[in-house]
Coordinates of C-alpha atoms and ligand atoms in Angstrom, one line a residue:
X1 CA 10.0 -32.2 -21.1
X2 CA 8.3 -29.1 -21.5
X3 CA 10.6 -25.7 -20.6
X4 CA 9.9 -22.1 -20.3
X5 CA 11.2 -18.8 -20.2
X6 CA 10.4 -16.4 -17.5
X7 CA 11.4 -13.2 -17.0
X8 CA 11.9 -12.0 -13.4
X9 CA 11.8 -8.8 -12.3
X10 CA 12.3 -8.3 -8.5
X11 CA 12.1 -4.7 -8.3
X12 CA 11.5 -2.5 -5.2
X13 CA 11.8 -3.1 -1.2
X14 CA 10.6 -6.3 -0.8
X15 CA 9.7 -7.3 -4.1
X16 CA 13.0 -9.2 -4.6
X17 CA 12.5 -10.8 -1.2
X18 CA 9.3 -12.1 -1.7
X19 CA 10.1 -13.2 -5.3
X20 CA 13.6 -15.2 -4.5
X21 CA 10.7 -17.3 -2.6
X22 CA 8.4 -17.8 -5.2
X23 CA 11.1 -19.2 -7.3
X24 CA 12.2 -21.4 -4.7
X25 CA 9.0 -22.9 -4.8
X26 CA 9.5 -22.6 -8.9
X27 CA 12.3 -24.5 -8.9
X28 CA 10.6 -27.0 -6.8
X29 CA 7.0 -27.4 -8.9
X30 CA 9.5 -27.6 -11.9
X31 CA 11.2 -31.2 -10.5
X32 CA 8.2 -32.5 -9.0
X33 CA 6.0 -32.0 -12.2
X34 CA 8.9 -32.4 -14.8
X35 CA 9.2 -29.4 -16.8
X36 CA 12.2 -27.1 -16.9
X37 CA 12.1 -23.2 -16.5
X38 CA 14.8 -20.7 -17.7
X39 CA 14.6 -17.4 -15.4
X40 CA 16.4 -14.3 -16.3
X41 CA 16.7 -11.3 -13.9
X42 CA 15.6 -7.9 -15.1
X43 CA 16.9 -5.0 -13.1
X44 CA 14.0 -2.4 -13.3
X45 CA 12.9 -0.5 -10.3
X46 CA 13.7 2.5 -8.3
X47 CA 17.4 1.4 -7.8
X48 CA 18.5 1.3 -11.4
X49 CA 16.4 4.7 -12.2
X50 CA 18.2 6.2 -9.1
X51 CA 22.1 5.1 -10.8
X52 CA 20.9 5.7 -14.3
X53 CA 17.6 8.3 -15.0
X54 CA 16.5 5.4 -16.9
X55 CA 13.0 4.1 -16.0
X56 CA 12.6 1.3 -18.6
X57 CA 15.3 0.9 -21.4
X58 CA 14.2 1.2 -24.8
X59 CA 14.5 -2.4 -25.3
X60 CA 12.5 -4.1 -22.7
X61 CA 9.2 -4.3 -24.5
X62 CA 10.3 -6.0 -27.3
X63 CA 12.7 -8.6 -25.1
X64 CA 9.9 -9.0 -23.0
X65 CA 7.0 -10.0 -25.3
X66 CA 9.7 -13.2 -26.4
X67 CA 9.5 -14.8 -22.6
X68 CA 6.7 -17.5 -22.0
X69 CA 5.5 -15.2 -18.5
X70 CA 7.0 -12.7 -16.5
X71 CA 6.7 -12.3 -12.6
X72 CA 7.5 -9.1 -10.8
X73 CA 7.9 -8.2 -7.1
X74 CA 7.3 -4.7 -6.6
X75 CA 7.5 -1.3 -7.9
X76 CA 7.8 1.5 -6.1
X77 CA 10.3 3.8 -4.4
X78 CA 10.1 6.0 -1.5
X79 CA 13.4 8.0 -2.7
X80 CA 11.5 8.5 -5.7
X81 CA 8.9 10.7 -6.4
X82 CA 5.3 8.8 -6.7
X83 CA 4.4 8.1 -10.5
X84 CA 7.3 7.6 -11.9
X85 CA 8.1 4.0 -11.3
X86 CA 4.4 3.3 -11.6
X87 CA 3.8 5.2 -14.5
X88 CA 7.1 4.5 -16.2
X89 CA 7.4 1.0 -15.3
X90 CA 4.5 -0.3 -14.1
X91 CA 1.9 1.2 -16.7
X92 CA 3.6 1.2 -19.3
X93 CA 4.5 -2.3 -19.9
X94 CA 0.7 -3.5 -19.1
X95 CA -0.2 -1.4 -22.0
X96 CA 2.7 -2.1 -24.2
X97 CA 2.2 -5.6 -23.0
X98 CA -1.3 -5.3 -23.9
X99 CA -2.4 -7.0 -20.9
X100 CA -5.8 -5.9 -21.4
X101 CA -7.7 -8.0 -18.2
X102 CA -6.2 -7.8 -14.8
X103 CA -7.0 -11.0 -12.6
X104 CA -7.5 -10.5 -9.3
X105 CA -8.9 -13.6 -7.3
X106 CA -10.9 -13.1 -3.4
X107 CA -10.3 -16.3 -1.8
X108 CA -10.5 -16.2 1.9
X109 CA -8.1 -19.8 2.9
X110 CA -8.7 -19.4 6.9
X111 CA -11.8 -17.8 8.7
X112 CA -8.9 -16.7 11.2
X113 CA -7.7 -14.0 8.3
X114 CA -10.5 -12.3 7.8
X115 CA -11.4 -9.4 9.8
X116 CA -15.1 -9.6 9.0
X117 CA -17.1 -11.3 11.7
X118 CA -18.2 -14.7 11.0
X119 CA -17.0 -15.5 7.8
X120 CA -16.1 -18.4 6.0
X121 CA -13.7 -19.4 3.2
X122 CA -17.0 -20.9 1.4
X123 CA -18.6 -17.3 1.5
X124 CA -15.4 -15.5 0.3
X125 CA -14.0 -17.2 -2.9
X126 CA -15.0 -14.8 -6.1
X127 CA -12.6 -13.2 -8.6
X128 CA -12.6 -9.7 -10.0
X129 CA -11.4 -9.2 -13.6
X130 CA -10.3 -5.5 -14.2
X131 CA -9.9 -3.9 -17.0
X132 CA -6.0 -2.6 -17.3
X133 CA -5.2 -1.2 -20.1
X134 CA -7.8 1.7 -20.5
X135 CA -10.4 4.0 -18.6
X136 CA -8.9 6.8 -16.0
X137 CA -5.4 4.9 -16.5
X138 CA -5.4 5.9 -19.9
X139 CA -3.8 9.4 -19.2
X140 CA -6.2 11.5 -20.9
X141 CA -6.3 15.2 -18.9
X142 CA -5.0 18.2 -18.5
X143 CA -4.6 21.3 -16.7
X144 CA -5.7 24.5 -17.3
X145 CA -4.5 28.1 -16.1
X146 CA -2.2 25.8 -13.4
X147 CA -1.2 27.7 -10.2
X148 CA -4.1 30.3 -10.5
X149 CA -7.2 30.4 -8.4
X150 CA -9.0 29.6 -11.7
X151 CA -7.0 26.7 -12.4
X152 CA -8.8 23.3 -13.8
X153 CA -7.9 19.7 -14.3
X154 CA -9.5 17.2 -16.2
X155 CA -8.9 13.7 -16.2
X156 CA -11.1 11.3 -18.9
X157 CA -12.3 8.0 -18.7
X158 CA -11.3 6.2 -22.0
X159 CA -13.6 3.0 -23.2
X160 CA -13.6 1.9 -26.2
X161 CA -15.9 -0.4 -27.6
X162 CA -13.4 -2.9 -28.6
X163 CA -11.5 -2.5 -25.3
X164 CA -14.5 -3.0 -23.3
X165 CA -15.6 -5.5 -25.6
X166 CA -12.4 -7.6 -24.9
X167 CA -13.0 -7.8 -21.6
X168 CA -16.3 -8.6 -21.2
X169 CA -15.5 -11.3 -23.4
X170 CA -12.4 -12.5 -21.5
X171 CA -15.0 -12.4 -18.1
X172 CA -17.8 -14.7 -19.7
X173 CA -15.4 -16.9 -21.2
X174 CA -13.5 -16.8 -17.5
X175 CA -17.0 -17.5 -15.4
X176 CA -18.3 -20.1 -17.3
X177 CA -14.5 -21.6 -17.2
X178 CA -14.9 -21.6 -13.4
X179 CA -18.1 -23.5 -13.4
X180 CA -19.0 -22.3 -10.2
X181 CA -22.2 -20.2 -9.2
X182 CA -21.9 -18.9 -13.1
X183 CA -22.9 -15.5 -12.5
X184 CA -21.4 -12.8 -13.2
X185 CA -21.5 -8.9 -12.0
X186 CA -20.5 -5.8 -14.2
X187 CA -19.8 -3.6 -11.6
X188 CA -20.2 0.3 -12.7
X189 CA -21.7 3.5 -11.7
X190 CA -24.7 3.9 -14.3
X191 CA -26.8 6.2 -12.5
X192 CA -23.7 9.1 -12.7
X193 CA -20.7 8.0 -15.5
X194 CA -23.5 8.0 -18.1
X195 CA -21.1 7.6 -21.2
X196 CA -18.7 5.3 -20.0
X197 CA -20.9 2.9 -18.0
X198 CA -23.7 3.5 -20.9
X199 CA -21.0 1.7 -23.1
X200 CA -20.2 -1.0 -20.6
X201 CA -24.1 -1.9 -19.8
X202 CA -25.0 -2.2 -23.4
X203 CA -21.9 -4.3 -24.1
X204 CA -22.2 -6.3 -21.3
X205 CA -26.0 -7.3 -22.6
X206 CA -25.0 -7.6 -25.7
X207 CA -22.3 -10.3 -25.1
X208 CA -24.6 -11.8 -22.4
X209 CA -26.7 -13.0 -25.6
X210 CA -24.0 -15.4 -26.8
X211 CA -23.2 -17.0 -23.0
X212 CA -27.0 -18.1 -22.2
X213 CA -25.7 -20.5 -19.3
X214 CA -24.0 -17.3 -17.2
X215 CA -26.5 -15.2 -15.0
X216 CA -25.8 -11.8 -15.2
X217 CA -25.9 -9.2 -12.5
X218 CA -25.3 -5.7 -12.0
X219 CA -24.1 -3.5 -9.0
X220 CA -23.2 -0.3 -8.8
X221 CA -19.8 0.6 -7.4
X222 CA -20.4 2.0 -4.3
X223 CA -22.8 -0.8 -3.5
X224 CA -20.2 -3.3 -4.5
X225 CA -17.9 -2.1 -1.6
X226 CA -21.5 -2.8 0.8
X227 CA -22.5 -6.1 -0.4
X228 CA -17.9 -7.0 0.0
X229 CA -18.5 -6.4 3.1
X230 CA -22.0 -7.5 4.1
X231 CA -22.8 -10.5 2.0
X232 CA -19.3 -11.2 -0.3
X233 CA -20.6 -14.8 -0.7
X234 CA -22.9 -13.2 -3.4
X235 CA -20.2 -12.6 -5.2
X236 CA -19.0 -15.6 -8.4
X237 CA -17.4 -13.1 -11.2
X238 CA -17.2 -9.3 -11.2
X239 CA -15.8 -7.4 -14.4
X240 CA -15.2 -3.5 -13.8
X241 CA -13.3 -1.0 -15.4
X242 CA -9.8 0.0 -14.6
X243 CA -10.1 2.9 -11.4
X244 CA -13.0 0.7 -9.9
X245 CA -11.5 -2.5 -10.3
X246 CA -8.2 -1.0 -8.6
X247 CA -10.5 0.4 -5.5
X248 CA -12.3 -2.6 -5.2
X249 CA -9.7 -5.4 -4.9
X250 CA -7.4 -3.1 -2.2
X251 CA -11.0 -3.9 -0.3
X252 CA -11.1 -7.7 -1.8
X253 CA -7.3 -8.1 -0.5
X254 CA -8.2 -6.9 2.8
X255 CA -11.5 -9.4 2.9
X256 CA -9.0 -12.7 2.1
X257 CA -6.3 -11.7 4.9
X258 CA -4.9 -8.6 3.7
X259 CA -1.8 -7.7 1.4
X260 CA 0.1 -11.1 2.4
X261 CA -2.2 -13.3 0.3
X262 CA -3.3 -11.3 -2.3
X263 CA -2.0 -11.8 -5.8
X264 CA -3.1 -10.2 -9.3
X265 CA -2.2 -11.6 -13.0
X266 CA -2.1 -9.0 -15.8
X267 CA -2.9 -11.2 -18.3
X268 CA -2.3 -10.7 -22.5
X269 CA -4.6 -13.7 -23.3
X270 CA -2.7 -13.8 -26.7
X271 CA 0.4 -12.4 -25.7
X272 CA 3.0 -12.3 -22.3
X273 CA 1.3 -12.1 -19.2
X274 CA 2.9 -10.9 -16.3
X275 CA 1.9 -12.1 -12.3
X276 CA 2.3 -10.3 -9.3
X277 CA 1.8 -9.6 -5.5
X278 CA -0.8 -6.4 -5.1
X279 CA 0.7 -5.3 -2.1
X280 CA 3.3 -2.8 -3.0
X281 CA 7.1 -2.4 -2.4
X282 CA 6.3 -2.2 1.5
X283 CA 9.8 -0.2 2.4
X284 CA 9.0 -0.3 6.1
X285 CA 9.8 -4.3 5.9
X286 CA 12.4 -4.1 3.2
X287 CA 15.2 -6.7 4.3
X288 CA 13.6 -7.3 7.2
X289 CA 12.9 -10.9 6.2
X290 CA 9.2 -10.5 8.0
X291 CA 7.0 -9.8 4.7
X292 CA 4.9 -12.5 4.0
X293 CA 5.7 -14.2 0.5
X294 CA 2.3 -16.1 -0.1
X295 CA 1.3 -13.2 -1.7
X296 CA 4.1 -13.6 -4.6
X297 CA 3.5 -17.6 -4.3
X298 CA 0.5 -17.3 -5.1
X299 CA 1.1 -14.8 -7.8
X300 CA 3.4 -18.2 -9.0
X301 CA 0.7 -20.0 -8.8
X302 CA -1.3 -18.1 -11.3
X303 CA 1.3 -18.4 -13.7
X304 CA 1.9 -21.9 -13.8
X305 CA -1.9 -22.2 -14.4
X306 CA -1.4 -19.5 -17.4
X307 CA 1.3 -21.7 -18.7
X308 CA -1.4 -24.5 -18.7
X309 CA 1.1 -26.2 -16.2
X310 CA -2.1 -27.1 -13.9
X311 CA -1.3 -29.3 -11.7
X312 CA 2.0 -27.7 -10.6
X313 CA -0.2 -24.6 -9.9
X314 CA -2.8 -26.3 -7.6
X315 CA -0.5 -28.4 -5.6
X316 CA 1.6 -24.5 -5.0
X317 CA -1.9 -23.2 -4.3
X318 CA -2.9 -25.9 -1.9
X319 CA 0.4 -26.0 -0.5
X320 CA 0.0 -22.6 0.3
X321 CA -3.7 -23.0 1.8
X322 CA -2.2 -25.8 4.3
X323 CA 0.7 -24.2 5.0
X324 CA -1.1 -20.3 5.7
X325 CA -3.9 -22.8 8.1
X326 CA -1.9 -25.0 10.3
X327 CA 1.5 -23.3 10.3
X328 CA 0.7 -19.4 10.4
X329 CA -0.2 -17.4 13.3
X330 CA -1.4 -14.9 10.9
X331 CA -0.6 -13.3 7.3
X332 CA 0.8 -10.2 8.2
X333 CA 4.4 -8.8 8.1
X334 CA 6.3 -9.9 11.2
X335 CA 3.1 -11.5 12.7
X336 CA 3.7 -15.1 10.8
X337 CA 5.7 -17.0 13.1
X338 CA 8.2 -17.3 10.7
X339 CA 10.5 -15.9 9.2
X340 CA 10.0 -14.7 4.9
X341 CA 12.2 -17.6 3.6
X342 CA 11.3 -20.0 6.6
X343 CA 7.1 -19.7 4.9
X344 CA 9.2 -20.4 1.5
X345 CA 10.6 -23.5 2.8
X346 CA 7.3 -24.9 4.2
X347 CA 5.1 -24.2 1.0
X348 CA 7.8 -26.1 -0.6
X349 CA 8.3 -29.0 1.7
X350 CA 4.4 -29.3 1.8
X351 CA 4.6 -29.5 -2.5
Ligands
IPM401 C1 -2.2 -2.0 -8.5 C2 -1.4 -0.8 -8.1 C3 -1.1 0.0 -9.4 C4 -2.4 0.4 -10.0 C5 -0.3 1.3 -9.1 C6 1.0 0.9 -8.4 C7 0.0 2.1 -10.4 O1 -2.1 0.0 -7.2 O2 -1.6 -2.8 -9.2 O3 -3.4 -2.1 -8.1 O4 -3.0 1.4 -9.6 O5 -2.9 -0.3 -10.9
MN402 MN1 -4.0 -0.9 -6.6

């Protein structure tokens, strides 16, 4: 029997509500598709910082890279002030991690979730991959003359070719995997970020050469937020860099249903990958036991398909799907019907 190491990380509001579901429905795929999972809890978030001035202990990186995936909840704190938690948790272990691709799939399960008019769950099923390690993430700035009339802050885009490169790579490699439309969409801003995007474009071509079955497109990414709204069933693949690739899948979340659905992997192809829920720490609904946990499920889901455990990950997946169709009265917090650990308890009955 095949077993794996997992570490957890519940972390802020209702991450660890939301995540005590997931592994429910863990524990659950594990029986039914016989294979064994160790979990083990790690406390980081805005509590621990709070009790300790401690963001991440020195030895997390290194005991994290030795687990087989990690799943988190939520950072994010409103008693502490915004950045830190993101920065110093967040951040830093996708780029210590080196979870260089962010996975982001747009899959619309129920036309009833989506607030565009008259579409369909065939005409909204496309995935973004986001680059997440480098770009306007990377940190690069400063200030100048701070506090003065004069003052001036720079913040810089960081590509490098390699780091582009790497992704581009990892979004071929992920389209033609799909095997769906094949085609996919770098999505930039040529005509204005004409060193950064300049280095994406030519890339982009440049690996196109070596997958001659995948159609390449390109958008801008302004008009990438139009043709989401307008015509999303365009849309196969899109690769984008870091700041674009965060805008864009806030609007791809809301397209599938909203926050309640919509689940990311940070993904270290050759490393520890780590899968969560993109909605946030949500304070308003902490304890509540009204957030929706599809979001983190399907975050599960994702990760038993990076484990290469596939069939445990479809079956969570289209539990999920029946389960968010015939059950739900819709995916928002408080609006479901049920109650958080009562949506648990279906996607797992329905395994
Ligand atoms: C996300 C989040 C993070 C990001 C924040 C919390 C730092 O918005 O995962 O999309 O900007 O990447
Ligand atoms: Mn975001």
């Amino acid at each position: 029997m095949k077993s794996y190491k997992i570490a957890v990380i519940p972390g802020d509001g209702t991450g660890p509500e939301v995540v005590r579901e997931g592994l429910k429905v863990l524990e659950a795929a594990a029986a039914k598709y016989n294979f064994s999972c160790e979990t083990v809890n790690y406390d980081f978030g805005g509590e621990r910082y709070l009790k300790t001035g401690e963001v991440l202990p020195a030895s997390a990186i290194k005991e994290l890279s030795g687990f087989d995936a990690i799943y988190l909840g939520a950072i994010g704190h409103p008693g502490v002030k915004p950045g830190i938690l993101e920065k110093g948790i967040l951040l830093t272990l996708r780029f210590s991690l080196e979870q260089y691709i962010n996975l982001r799939p747009v899959r619309l399960y129920d036309s009833r979730f989506c607030p565009l008019k008259d579409k369909t769950p065939e005409q909204i099923d496309f995935v973004v991959v986001r680059e997440n390690t480098e770009g306007l993430y990377k940190g690069i700035g400063e200030f100048k003359d701070k506090g003065t009339v004069d003052e001036i802050a720079t913040q810089v885009s960081y590509n490098t070719r390699r780091g582009v490169e790497r992704c581009l790579r990892y979004a071929f490699e992920y389209t033609r995997k799909r095997n769906k439309k094949k085609t996919l969409t770098l999505c930039g801003k040529t005509n204005v970020l004409t060193y950064a995007f300049d280095l994406w474009e030519r890339t982009f071509h440049e690996v196109a050469k070596e997958y001659p079955d995948i159609k390449t497109d390109y958008a801008h990414v302004d008009a990438t937020c139009m043709w989401m709204v307008k015509n999303p069933e365009w849309f196969d693949v899109i690769v984008t860099d870091n700041m674009f690739g965060d805008i864009i899948t806030d609007l791809g979340a809301m397209i599938q249903g909203g926050m309640g659905i919509a689940a990311g992997g940070n993904i270290n192809p050759e490393g520890v990958s780590m899968f969560e829920p993109i909605g946030g720490s949500a304070p308003k609904y902490t304890g509540k036991e009204v957030i929706n946990p599809m979001a983190a499920i399907c975050a599960l889901a994702m990760l038993l398909s990076q484990l290469g455990e596939e069939k445990a990950a479809s079956a969570v997946e289209n539990s999920v799907i029946k389960i968010a169709r015939e059950k739900l009265k819709s995916l928002a917090a408080g609006k479901m019907g049920y109650s958080t650990s009562q949506v648990g308890d279906l996607v797992v009955k329905n395994l």
